[in-house]
Amino acid sequence: MYTIAALYQFTRFPDPAAIKPALLDLCVAQDVRGSLLLANEGINGTIAGPRAGIDAVLAHIKTLPG
């Protein structure tokens, strides 16, 4: 069974490209797939995967500055 999470958060990311590698590695490791758009204005996306994987990715996102 998969869990789907749709999310967005307007916040300031001074360097979105610096956030991408760790977030991508976590998604791959947790078998989470989908789209996450990172921009200076924040994050937007829809992801799907096992519940534990979604929880891990969302927990990581919550630790990001902003």
Tab-separated table of N, CA, C and O in Angstrom:
chain	number	residue	atom	x	y	z
A	1	MET	N	0.831	-1.165	0.000
A	1	MET	CA	0.000	0.000	0.000
A	1	MET	C	0.887	1.243	0.000
A	1	MET	O	1.902	1.291	0.688
A	2	TYR	N	0.477	2.244	-0.764
A	2	TYR	CA	1.231	3.484	-0.859
A	2	TYR	C	0.445	4.637	-0.247
A	2	TYR	O	-0.771	4.649	-0.246
A	3	THR	N	1.199	5.598	0.234
A	3	THR	CA	0.637	6.842	0.751
A	3	THR	C	1.012	7.946	-0.226
A	3	THR	O	2.120	7.958	-0.763
A	4	ILE	N	0.091	8.856	-0.448
A	4	ILE	CA	0.334	9.996	-1.335
A	4	ILE	C	0.301	11.269	-0.499
A	4	ILE	O	-0.578	11.438	0.345
A	5	ALA	N	1.265	12.137	-0.745
A	5	ALA	CA	1.322	13.424	-0.043
A	5	ALA	C	1.451	14.544	-1.067
A	5	ALA	O	2.351	14.526	-1.901
A	6	ALA	N	0.530	15.475	-1.023
A	6	ALA	CA	0.612	16.691	-1.832
A	6	ALA	C	0.996	17.818	-0.881
A	6	ALA	O	0.425	17.933	0.203
A	7	LEU	N	1.954	18.632	-1.280
A	7	LEU	CA	2.460	19.625	-0.340
A	7	LEU	C	2.919	20.890	-1.040
A	7	LEU	O	3.246	20.876	-2.218
A	8	TYR	N	2.887	21.952	-0.298
A	8	TYR	CA	3.526	23.196	-0.713
A	8	TYR	C	3.817	24.010	0.531
A	8	TYR	O	3.153	23.893	1.544
A	9	GLN	N	4.853	24.802	0.442
A	9	GLN	CA	5.203	25.704	1.534
A	9	GLN	C	5.944	26.885	0.930
A	9	GLN	O	6.979	26.710	0.283
A	10	PHE	N	5.391	28.051	1.101
A	10	PHE	CA	6.085	29.261	0.667
A	10	PHE	C	7.054	29.660	1.767
A	10	PHE	O	6.663	29.847	2.913
A	11	THR	N	8.310	29.722	1.403
A	11	THR	CA	9.371	30.110	2.325
A	11	THR	C	10.573	30.532	1.489
A	11	THR	O	10.558	30.380	0.274
A	12	ARG	N	11.578	31.037	2.093
A	12	ARG	CA	12.776	31.460	1.364
A	12	ARG	C	13.831	30.368	1.409
A	12	ARG	O	14.248	29.940	2.488
A	13	PHE	N	14.228	29.897	0.231
A	13	PHE	CA	15.372	29.011	0.087
A	13	PHE	C	16.426	29.790	-0.700
A	13	PHE	O	16.289	29.972	-1.908
A	14	PRO	N	17.469	30.276	-0.029
A	14	PRO	CA	18.481	31.065	-0.733
A	14	PRO	C	19.152	30.298	-1.871
A	14	PRO	O	19.497	30.863	-2.890
A	15	ASP	N	19.327	28.986	-1.703
A	15	ASP	CA	19.995	28.168	-2.721
A	15	ASP	C	19.255	26.836	-2.856
A	15	ASP	O	19.679	25.829	-2.290
A	16	PRO	N	18.159	26.794	-3.612
A	16	PRO	CA	17.386	25.552	-3.742
A	16	PRO	C	18.201	24.382	-4.287
A	16	PRO	O	17.985	23.235	-3.912
A	17	ALA	N	19.167	24.677	-5.149
A	17	ALA	CA	19.981	23.608	-5.722
A	17	ALA	C	20.797	22.884	-4.650
A	17	ALA	O	21.090	21.688	-4.783
A	18	ALA	N	21.135	23.565	-3.580
A	18	ALA	CA	21.908	22.946	-2.498
A	18	ALA	C	21.058	21.964	-1.693
A	18	ALA	O	21.590	21.050	-1.065
A	19	ILE	N	19.755	22.140	-1.716
A	19	ILE	CA	18.840	21.276	-0.967
A	19	ILE	C	18.575	19.972	-1.711
A	19	ILE	O	18.336	18.931	-1.108
A	20	LYS	N	18.640	20.033	-3.036
A	20	LYS	CA	18.213	18.919	-3.882
A	20	LYS	C	18.950	17.595	-3.644
A	20	LYS	O	18.298	16.555	-3.526
A	21	PRO	N	20.290	17.550	-3.578
A	21	PRO	CA	20.967	16.250	-3.495
A	21	PRO	C	20.547	15.402	-2.291
A	21	PRO	O	20.251	14.200	-2.441
A	22	ALA	N	20.506	15.977	-1.114
A	22	ALA	CA	20.142	15.199	0.083
A	22	ALA	C	18.683	14.752	0.017
A	22	ALA	O	18.348	13.628	0.412
A	23	LEU	N	17.822	15.622	-0.495
A	23	LEU	CA	16.407	15.285	-0.608
A	23	LEU	C	16.201	14.161	-1.630
A	23	LEU	O	15.453	13.214	-1.373
A	24	LEU	N	16.889	14.238	-2.747
A	24	LEU	CA	16.800	13.185	-3.762
A	24	LEU	C	17.329	11.859	-3.229
A	24	LEU	O	16.706	10.804	-3.410
A	25	ASP	N	18.464	11.882	-2.551
A	25	ASP	CA	19.032	10.651	-1.973
A	25	ASP	C	18.062	10.020	-0.985
A	25	ASP	O	17.895	8.792	-0.966
A	26	LEU	N	17.423	10.836	-0.167
A	26	LEU	CA	16.463	10.323	0.809
A	26	LEU	C	15.267	9.696	0.104
A	26	LEU	O	14.825	8.600	0.476
A	27	CYS	N	14.749	10.359	-0.907
A	27	CYS	CA	13.602	9.817	-1.650
A	27	CYS	C	13.945	8.468	-2.278
A	27	CYS	O	13.159	7.513	-2.191
A	28	VAL	N	15.105	8.370	-2.891
A	28	VAL	CA	15.525	7.111	-3.511
A	28	VAL	C	15.670	6.023	-2.449
A	28	VAL	O	15.182	4.901	-2.608
A	29	ALA	N	16.321	6.346	-1.341
A	29	ALA	CA	16.541	5.364	-0.274
A	29	ALA	C	15.224	4.887	0.342
A	29	ALA	O	15.123	3.731	0.769
A	30	GLN	N	14.220	5.757	0.374
A	30	GLN	CA	12.940	5.427	1.001
A	30	GLN	C	11.901	4.938	-0.009
A	30	GLN	O	10.745	4.726	0.342
A	31	ASP	N	12.293	4.762	-1.271
A	31	ASP	CA	11.392	4.316	-2.343
A	31	ASP	C	10.205	5.265	-2.516
A	31	ASP	O	9.071	4.842	-2.721
A	32	VAL	N	10.485	6.559	-2.404
A	32	VAL	CA	9.466	7.599	-2.580
A	32	VAL	C	9.658	8.194	-3.970
A	32	VAL	O	10.772	8.545	-4.358
A	33	ARG	N	8.557	8.295	-4.707
A	33	ARG	CA	8.601	8.813	-6.078
A	33	ARG	C	7.609	9.946	-6.240
A	33	ARG	O	6.665	10.057	-5.469
A	34	GLY	N	7.831	10.759	-7.250
A	34	GLY	CA	6.925	11.857	-7.531
A	34	GLY	C	7.688	13.074	-7.990
A	34	GLY	O	8.778	12.961	-8.558
A	35	SER	N	7.116	14.236	-7.742
A	35	SER	CA	7.727	15.497	-8.149
A	35	SER	C	7.818	16.435	-6.963
A	35	SER	O	6.842	16.623	-6.240
A	36	LEU	N	8.985	17.017	-6.792
A	36	LEU	CA	9.184	18.079	-5.813
A	36	LEU	C	9.869	19.224	-6.533
A	36	LEU	O	10.949	19.051	-7.097
A	37	LEU	N	9.221	20.365	-6.550
A	37	LEU	CA	9.783	21.544	-7.185
A	37	LEU	C	10.363	22.443	-6.104
A	37	LEU	O	9.649	22.855	-5.183
A	38	LEU	N	11.639	22.724	-6.222
A	38	LEU	CA	12.328	23.588	-5.267
A	38	LEU	C	12.654	24.907	-5.957
A	38	LEU	O	13.205	24.917	-7.060
A	39	ALA	N	12.313	25.991	-5.307
A	39	ALA	CA	12.576	27.322	-5.865
A	39	ALA	C	12.935	28.267	-4.731
A	39	ALA	O	12.782	27.930	-3.553
A	40	ASN	N	13.395	29.435	-5.078
A	40	ASN	CA	13.710	30.430	-4.050
A	40	ASN	C	12.497	30.745	-3.185
A	40	ASN	O	12.643	31.153	-2.041
A	41	GLU	N	11.298	30.544	-3.740
A	41	GLU	CA	10.058	30.878	-3.031
A	41	GLU	C	9.530	29.748	-2.156
A	41	GLU	O	8.564	29.925	-1.433
A	42	GLY	N	10.110	28.537	-2.265
A	42	GLY	CA	9.637	27.442	-1.433
A	42	GLY	C	9.625	26.113	-2.154
A	42	GLY	O	10.384	25.873	-3.084
A	43	ILE	N	8.724	25.229	-1.725
A	43	ILE	CA	8.652	23.868	-2.229
A	43	ILE	C	7.204	23.523	-2.573
A	43	ILE	O	6.274	23.964	-1.900
A	44	ASN	N	7.029	22.729	-3.634
A	44	ASN	CA	5.712	22.309	-4.078
A	44	ASN	C	5.867	20.921	-4.676
A	44	ASN	O	6.840	20.653	-5.374
A	45	GLY	N	4.932	20.030	-4.403
A	45	GLY	CA	5.047	18.724	-5.014
A	45	GLY	C	3.995	17.729	-4.573
A	45	GLY	O	3.174	18.000	-3.699
A	46	THR	N	4.064	16.581	-5.221
A	46	THR	CA	3.249	15.421	-4.869
A	46	THR	C	4.169	14.214	-4.905
A	46	THR	O	4.867	13.991	-5.899
A	47	ILE	N	4.181	13.456	-3.821
A	47	ILE	CA	5.038	12.278	-3.724
A	47	ILE	C	4.211	11.081	-3.265
A	47	ILE	O	3.163	11.245	-2.645
A	48	ALA	N	4.700	9.896	-3.562
A	48	ALA	CA	4.019	8.667	-3.162
A	48	ALA	C	5.063	7.624	-2.783
A	48	ALA	O	6.164	7.609	-3.324
A	49	GLY	N	4.681	6.772	-1.844
A	49	GLY	CA	5.580	5.709	-1.420
A	49	GLY	C	5.060	5.051	-0.167
A	49	GLY	O	3.947	5.338	0.286
A	50	PRO	N	5.864	4.179	0.414
A	50	PRO	CA	5.461	3.554	1.673
A	50	PRO	C	5.299	4.612	2.766
A	50	PRO	O	5.983	5.641	2.749
A	51	ARG	N	4.409	4.358	3.694
A	51	ARG	CA	4.117	5.344	4.750
A	51	ARG	C	5.382	5.794	5.476
A	51	ARG	O	5.589	6.974	5.722
A	52	ALA	N	6.254	4.857	5.814
A	52	ALA	CA	7.489	5.208	6.528
A	52	ALA	C	8.375	6.110	5.673
A	52	ALA	O	9.026	7.030	6.186
A	53	GLY	N	8.409	5.871	4.375
A	53	GLY	CA	9.204	6.701	3.478
A	53	GLY	C	8.660	8.112	3.368
A	53	GLY	O	9.414	9.087	3.407
A	54	ILE	N	7.343	8.226	3.228
A	54	ILE	CA	6.707	9.549	3.171
A	54	ILE	C	6.977	10.302	4.470
A	54	ILE	O	7.332	11.485	4.449
A	55	ASP	N	6.827	9.615	5.595
A	55	ASP	CA	7.086	10.257	6.890
A	55	ASP	C	8.529	10.753	6.978
A	55	ASP	O	8.791	11.849	7.480
A	56	ALA	N	9.473	9.961	6.486
A	56	ALA	CA	10.888	10.348	6.535
A	56	ALA	C	11.154	11.570	5.659
A	56	ALA	O	11.868	12.496	6.069
A	57	VAL	N	10.581	11.597	4.465
A	57	VAL	CA	10.787	12.730	3.563
A	57	VAL	C	10.148	13.998	4.143
A	57	VAL	O	10.758	15.064	4.145
A	58	LEU	N	8.930	13.880	4.643
A	58	LEU	CA	8.269	15.052	5.223
A	58	LEU	C	9.022	15.561	6.455
A	58	LEU	O	9.145	16.770	6.655
A	59	ALA	N	9.534	14.653	7.264
A	59	ALA	CA	10.323	15.060	8.430
A	59	ALA	C	11.577	15.824	7.986
A	59	ALA	O	11.947	16.835	8.593
A	60	HIS	N	12.218	15.348	6.934
A	60	HIS	CA	13.413	16.030	6.413
A	60	HIS	C	13.039	17.428	5.902
A	60	HIS	O	13.749	18.408	6.176
A	61	ILE	N	11.946	17.520	5.152
A	61	ILE	CA	11.516	18.811	4.621
A	61	ILE	C	11.255	19.796	5.752
A	61	ILE	O	11.611	20.964	5.650
A	62	LYS	N	10.672	19.322	6.832
A	62	LYS	CA	10.373	20.205	7.971
A	62	LYS	C	11.624	20.731	8.653
A	62	LYS	O	11.561	21.729	9.367
A	63	THR	N	12.767	20.086	8.455
A	63	THR	CA	14.004	20.555	9.050
A	63	THR	C	14.709	21.609	8.200
A	63	THR	O	15.659	22.226	8.661
A	64	LEU	N	14.250	21.799	6.967
A	64	LEU	CA	14.893	22.770	6.073
A	64	LEU	C	14.691	24.193	6.604
A	64	LEU	O	13.658	24.477	7.205
A	65	PRO	N	15.650	25.069	6.364
A	65	PRO	CA	15.504	26.447	6.825
A	65	PRO	C	14.223	27.082	6.279
A	65	PRO	O	13.889	26.890	5.118
A	66	GLY	N	13.540	27.841	7.109
A	66	GLY	CA	12.336	28.525	6.668
A	66	GLY	C	11.111	27.751	7.031
A	66	GLY	O	10.010	28.106	6.833
